CSV table of C-alpha atoms in Angstrom, one decimal:
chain,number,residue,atom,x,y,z
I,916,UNK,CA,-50.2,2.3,-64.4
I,917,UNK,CA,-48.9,0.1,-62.0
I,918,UNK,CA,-52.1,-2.0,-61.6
I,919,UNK,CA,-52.3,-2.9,-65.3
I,920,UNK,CA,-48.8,-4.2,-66.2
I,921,UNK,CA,-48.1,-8.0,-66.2
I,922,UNK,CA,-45.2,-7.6,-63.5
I,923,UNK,CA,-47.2,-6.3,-61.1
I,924,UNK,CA,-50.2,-8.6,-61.1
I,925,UNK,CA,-47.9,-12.1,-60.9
I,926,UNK,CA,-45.9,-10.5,-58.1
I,927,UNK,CA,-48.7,-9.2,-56.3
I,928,UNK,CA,-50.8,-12.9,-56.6
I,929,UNK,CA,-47.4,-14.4,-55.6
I,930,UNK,CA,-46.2,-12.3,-53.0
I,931,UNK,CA,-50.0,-12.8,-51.3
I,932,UNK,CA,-49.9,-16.4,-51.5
I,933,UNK,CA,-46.2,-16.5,-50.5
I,934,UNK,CA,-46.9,-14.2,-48.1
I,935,UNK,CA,-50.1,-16.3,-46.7
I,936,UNK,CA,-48.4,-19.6,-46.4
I,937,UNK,CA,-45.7,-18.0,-44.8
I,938,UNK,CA,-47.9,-17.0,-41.9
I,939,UNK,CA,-49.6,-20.4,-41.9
I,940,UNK,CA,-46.0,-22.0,-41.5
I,941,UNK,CA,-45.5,-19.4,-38.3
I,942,UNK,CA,-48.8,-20.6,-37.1
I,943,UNK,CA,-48.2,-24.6,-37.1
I,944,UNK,CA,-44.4,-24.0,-35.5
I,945,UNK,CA,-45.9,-21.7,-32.8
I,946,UNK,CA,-48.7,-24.8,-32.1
I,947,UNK,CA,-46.0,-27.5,-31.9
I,948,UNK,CA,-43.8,-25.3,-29.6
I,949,UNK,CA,-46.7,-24.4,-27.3
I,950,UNK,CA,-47.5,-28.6,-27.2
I,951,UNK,CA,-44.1,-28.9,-26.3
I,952,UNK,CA,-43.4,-26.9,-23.6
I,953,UNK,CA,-47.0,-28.6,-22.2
I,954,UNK,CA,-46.0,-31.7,-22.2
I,955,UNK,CA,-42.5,-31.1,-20.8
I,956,UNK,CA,-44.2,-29.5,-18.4
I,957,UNK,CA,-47.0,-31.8,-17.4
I,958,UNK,CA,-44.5,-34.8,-17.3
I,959,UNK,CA,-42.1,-32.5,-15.3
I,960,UNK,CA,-45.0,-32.1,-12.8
I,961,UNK,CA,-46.2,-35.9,-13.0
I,962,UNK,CA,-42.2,-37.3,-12.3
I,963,UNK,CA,-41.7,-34.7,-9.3
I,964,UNK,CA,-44.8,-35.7,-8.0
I,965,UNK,CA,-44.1,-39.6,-8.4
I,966,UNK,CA,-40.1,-38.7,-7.1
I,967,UNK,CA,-42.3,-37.3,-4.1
I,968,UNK,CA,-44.4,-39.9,-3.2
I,969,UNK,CA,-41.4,-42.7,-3.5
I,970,UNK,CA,-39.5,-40.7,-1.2
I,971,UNK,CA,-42.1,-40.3,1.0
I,972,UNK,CA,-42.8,-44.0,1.2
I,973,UNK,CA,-39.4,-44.2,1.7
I,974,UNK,CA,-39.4,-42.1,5.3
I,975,UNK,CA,-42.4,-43.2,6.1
I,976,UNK,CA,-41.2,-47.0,5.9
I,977,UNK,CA,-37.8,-46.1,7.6
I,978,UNK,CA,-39.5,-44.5,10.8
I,979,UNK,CA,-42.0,-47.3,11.2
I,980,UNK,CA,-38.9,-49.8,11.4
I,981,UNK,CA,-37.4,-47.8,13.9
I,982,UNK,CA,-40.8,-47.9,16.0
I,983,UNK,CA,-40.9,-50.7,18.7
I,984,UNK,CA,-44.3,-52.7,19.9
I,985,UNK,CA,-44.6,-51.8,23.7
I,986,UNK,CA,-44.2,-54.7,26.3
């Protein structure tokens, strides 16, 4: 009985399709999270490694002041 009334078949096509894009929405938030966190994370990676380097540079430039040509 179920199967045959009008009720049934819109909410079933609706509830399907609701149901459907739903999922799809879930999908493409999941996919812009996930780029997200990638990115923060390879420009987190990329600016430490830069913040490295300049203070690197740094010490390196500060002990070859302090180093003296022999006589």
């Amino acid at each position: 009985l179920r199967c045959c009334t009008a009720a049934s078949v819109v909410t079933d096509g609706s509830g399907a399709a609701a149901e459907e894009r739903s999922l799809y929405i879930m999908r493409v938030v999941q996919i812009a999270v996930m780029c997200v966190l990638a990115l923060t994370v390879v420009f987190g990676i990329f600016f430490l490694g830069c913040n490295l380097l300049i203070k690197s540079e740094g010490m390196i430039n500060f002990l070859v002041k302090d180093r003296r040509p022999s006589k």
